[in-house]
CSV table of N, CA, C and O in Angstrom, one decimal:
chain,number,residue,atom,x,y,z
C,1,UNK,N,110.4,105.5,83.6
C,1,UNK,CA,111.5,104.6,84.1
C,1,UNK,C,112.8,105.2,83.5
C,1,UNK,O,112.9,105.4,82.3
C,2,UNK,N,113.7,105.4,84.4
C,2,UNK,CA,115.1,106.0,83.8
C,2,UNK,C,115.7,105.4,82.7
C,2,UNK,O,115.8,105.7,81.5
C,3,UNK,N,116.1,104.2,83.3
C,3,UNK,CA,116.4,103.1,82.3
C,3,UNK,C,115.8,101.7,81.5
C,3,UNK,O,116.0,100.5,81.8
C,4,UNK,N,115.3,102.2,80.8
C,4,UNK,CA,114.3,100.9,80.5
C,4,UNK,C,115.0,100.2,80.1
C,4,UNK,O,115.0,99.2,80.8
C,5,UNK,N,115.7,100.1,79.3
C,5,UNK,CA,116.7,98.8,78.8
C,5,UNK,C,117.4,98.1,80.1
C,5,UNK,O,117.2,96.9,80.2
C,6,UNK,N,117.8,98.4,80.5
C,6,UNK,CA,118.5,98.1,81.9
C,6,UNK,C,117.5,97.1,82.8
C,6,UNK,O,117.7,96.0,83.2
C,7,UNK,N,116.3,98.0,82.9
C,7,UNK,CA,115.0,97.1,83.8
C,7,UNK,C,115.2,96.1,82.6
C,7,UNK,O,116.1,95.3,82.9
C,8,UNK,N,114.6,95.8,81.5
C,8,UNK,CA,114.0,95.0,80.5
C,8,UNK,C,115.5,93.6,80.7
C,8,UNK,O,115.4,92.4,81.0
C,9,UNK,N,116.8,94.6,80.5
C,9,UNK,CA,117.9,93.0,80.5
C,9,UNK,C,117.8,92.3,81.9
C,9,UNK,O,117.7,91.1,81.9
C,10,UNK,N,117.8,93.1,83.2
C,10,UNK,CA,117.2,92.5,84.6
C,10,UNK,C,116.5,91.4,84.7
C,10,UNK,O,116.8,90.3,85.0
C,11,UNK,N,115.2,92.2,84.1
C,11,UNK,CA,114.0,90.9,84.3
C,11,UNK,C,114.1,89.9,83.4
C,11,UNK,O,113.6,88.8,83.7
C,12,UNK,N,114.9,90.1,81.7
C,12,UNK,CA,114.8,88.8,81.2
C,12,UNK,C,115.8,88.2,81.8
C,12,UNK,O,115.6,87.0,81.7
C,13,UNK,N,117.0,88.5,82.5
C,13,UNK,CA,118.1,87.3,83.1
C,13,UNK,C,116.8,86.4,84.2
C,13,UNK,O,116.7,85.2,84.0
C,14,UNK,N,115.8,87.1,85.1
C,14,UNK,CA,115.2,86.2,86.0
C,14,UNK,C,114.7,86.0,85.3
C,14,UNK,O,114.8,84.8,85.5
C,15,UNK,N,113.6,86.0,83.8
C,15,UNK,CA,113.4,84.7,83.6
C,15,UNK,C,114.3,83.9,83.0
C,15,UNK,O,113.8,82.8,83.2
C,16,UNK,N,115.2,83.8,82.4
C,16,UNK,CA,115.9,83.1,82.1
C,16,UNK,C,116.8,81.7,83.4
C,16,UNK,O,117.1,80.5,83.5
C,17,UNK,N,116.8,83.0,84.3
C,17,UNK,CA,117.1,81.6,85.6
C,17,UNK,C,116.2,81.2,86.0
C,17,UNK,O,116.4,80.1,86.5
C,18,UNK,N,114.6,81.7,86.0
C,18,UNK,CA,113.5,80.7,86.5
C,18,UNK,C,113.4,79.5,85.6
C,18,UNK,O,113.6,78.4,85.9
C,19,UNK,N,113.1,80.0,84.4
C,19,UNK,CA,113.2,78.9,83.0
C,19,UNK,C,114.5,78.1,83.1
C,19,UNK,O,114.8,77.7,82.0
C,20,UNK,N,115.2,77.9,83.9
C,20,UNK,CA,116.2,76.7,84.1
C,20,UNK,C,117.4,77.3,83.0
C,20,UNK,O,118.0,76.4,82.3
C,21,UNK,N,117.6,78.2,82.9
C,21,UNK,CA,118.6,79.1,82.0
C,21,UNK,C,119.3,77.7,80.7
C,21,UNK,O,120.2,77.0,80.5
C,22,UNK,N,117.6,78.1,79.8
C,22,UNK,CA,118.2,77.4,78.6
C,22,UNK,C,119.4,78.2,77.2
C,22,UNK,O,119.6,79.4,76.9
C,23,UNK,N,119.9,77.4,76.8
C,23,UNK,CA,120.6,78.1,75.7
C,23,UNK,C,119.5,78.2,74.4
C,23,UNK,O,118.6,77.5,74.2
C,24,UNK,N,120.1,79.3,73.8
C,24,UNK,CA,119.4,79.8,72.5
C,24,UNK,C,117.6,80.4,72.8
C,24,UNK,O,117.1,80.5,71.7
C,25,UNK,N,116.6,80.8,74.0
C,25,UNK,CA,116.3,81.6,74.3
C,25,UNK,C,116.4,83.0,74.9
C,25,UNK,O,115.6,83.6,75.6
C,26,UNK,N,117.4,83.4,74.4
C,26,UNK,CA,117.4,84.7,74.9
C,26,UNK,C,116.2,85.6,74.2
C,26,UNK,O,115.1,85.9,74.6
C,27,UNK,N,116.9,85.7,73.2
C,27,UNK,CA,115.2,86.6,72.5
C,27,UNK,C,113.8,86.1,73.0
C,27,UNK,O,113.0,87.0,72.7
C,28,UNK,N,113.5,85.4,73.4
C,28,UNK,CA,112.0,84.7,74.0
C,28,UNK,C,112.1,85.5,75.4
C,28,UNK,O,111.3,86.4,75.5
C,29,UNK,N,112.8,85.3,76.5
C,29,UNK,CA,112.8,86.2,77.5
C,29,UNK,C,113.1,87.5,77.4
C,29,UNK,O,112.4,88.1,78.3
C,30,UNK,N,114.0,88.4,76.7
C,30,UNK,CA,114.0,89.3,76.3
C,30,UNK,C,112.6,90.1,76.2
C,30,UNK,O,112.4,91.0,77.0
C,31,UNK,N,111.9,90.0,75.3
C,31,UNK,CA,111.1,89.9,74.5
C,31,UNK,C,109.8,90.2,75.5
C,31,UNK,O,109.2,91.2,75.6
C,32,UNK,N,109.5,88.7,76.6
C,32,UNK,CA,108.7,88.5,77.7
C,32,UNK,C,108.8,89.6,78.8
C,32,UNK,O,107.9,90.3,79.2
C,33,UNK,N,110.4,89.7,79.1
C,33,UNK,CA,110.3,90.9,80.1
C,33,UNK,C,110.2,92.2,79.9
C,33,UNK,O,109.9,93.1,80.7
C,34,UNK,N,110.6,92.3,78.3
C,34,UNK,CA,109.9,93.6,77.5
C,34,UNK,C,108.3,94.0,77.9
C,34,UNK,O,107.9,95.1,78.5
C,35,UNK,N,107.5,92.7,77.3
C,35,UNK,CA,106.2,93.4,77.3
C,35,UNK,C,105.7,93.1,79.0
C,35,UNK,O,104.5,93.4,79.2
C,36,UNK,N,106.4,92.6,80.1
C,36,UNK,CA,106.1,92.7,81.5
C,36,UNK,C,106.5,94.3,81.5
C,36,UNK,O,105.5,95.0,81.4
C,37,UNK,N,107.3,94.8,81.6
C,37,UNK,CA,108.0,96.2,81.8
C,37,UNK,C,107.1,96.9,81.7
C,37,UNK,O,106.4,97.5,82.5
C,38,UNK,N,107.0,96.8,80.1
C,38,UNK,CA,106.5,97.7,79.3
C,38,UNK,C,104.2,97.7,79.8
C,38,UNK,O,103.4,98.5,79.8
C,39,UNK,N,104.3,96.5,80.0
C,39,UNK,CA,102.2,96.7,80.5
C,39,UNK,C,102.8,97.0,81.3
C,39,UNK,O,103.4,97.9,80.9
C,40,UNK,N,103.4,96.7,83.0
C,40,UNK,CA,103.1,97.4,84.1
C,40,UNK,C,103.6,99.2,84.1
C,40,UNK,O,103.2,100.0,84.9
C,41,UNK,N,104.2,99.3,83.3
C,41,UNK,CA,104.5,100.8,83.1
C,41,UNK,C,103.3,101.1,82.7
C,41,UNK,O,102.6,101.3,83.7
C,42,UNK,N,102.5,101.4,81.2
C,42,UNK,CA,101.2,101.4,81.0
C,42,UNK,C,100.4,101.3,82.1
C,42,UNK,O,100.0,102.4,82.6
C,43,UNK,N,100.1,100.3,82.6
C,43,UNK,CA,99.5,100.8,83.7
C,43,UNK,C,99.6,101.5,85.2
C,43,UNK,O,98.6,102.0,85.9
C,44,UNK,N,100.3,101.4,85.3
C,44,UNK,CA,101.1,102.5,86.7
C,44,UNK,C,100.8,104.0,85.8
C,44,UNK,O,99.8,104.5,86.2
C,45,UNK,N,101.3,104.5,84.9
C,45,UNK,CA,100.9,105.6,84.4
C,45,UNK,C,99.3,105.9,84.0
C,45,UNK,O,98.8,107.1,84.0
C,46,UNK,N,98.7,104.9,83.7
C,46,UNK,CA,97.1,105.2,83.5
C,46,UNK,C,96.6,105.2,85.0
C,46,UNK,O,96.0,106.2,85.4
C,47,UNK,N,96.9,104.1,85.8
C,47,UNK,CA,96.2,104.5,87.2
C,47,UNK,C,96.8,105.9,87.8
C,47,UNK,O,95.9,106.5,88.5
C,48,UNK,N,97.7,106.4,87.7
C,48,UNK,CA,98.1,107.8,88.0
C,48,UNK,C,97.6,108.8,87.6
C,48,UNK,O,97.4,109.8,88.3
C,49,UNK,N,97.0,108.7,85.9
C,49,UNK,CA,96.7,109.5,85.1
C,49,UNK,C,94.9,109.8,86.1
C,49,UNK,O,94.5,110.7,86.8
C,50,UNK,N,94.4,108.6,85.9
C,50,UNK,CA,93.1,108.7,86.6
C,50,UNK,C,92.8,108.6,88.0
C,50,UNK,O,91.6,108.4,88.2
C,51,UNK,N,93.8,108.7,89.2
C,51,UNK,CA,93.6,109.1,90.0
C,51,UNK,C,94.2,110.8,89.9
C,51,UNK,O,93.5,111.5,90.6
C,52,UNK,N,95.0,111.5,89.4
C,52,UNK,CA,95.0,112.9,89.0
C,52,UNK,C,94.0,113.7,88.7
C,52,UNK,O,94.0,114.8,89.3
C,53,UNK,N,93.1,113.5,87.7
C,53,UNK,CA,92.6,113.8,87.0
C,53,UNK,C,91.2,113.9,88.0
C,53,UNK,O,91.0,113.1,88.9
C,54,UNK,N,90.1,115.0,87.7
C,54,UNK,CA,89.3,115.1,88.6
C,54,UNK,C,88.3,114.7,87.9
C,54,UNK,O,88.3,114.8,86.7
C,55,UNK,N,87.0,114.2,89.0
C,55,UNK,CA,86.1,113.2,88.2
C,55,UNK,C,85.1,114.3,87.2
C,55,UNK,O,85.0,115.5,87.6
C,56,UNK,N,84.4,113.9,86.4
C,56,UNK,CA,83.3,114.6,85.7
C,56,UNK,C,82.3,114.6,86.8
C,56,UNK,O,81.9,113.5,87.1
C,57,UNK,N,81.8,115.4,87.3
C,57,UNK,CA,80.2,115.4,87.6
C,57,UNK,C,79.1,114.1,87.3
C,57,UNK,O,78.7,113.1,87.8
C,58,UNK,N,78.9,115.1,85.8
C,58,UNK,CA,78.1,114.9,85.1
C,58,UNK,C,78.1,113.2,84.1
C,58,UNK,O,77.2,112.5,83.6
C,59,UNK,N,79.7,113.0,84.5
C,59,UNK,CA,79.6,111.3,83.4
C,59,UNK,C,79.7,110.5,84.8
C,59,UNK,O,79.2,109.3,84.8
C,60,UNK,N,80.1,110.8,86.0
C,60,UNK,CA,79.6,110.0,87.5
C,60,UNK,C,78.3,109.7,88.0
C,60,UNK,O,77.8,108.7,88.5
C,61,UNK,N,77.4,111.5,87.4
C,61,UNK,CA,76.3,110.6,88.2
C,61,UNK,C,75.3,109.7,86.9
C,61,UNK,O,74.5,108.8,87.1
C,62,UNK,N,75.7,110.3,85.6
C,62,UNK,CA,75.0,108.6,84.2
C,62,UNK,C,76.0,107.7,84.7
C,62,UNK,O,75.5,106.8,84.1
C,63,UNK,N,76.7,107.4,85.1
C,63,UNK,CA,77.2,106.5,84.9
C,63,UNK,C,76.5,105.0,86.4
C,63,UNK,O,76.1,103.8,86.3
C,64,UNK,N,76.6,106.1,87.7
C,64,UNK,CA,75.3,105.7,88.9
C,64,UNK,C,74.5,105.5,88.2
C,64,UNK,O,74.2,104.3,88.1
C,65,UNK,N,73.7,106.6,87.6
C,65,UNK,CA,72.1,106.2,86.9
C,65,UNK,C,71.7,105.1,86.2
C,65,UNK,O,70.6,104.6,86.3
C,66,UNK,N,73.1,104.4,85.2
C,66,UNK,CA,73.0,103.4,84.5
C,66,UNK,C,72.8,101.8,85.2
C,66,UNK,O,72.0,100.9,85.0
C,67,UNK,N,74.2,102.3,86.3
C,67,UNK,CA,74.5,101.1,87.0
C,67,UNK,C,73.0,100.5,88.0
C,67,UNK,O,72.7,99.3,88.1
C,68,UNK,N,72.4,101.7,88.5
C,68,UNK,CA,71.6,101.6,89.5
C,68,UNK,C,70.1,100.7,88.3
C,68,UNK,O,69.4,99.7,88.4
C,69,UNK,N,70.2,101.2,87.8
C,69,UNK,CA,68.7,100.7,86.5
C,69,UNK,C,68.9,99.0,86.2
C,69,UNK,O,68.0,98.2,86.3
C,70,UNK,N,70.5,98.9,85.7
C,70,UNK,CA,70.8,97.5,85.4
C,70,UNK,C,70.7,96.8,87.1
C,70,UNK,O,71.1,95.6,87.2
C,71,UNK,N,70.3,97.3,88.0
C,71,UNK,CA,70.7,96.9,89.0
C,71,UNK,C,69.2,96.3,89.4
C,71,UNK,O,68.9,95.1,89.7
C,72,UNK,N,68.3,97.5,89.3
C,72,UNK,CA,66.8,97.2,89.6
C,72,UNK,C,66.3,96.4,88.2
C,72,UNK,O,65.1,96.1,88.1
C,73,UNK,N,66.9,96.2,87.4
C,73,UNK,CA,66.4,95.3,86.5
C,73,UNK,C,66.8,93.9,86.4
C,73,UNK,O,66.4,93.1,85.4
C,74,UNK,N,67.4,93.6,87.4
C,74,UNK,CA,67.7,92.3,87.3
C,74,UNK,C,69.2,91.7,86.6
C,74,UNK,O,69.9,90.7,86.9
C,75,UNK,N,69.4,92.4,85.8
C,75,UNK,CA,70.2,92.0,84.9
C,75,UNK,C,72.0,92.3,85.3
C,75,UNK,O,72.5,93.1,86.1
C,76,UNK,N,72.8,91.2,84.2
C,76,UNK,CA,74.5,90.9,84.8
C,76,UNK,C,74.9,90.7,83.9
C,76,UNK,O,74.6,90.1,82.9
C,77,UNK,N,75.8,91.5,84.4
C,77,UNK,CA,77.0,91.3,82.7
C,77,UNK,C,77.6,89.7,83.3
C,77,UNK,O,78.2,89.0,82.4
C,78,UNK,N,77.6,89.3,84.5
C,78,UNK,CA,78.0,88.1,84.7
C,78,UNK,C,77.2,87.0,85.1
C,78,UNK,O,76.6,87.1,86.2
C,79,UNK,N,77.2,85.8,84.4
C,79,UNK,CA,76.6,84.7,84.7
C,79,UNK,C,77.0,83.6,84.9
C,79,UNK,O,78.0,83.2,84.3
C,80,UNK,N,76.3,82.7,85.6
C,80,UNK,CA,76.7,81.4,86.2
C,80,UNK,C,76.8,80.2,85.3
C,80,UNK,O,75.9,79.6,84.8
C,81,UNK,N,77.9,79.9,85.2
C,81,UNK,CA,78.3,78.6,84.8
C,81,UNK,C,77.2,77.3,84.8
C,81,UNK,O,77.6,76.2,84.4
């Protein structure tokens, strides 16, 4: 991002106008649209990084192998309420 400070003061003015533009939070929005900025950057650069990057072979097909076993075995990493 060219200017990150610039994005970061941006997005804390909107939240500051969504939040009904109180006095004496500024640093609280500040702060909030920092770490918005700052994860969706993190992640825009990691999903780039791993769609670049070419897959392993070898950790694609353990990784099939694993999935397909937990699969024929019945078993979930997720369960019902």
């Amino acid at each position: 991002m060219p200017n990150l400070e610039e994005a970061i003061r941006e997005r804390a003015y909107h939240l500051w106008i969504a939040d009904g533009q109180p006095e004496g939070q500024a640093d609280i929005h500040w702060l909030n649209a920092q770490r918005e900025i700052l994860t969706t950057s993190v992640e825009s650069s990691g999903s780039n990084a791993a769609a670049a990057a070419p897959a392993d072979p070898g950790l694609v097909a353990t990784k099939s192998a694993k999935m397909a076993k937990v699969a024929r075995s019945g078993k979930s990493k997720t369960r019902a309420a």
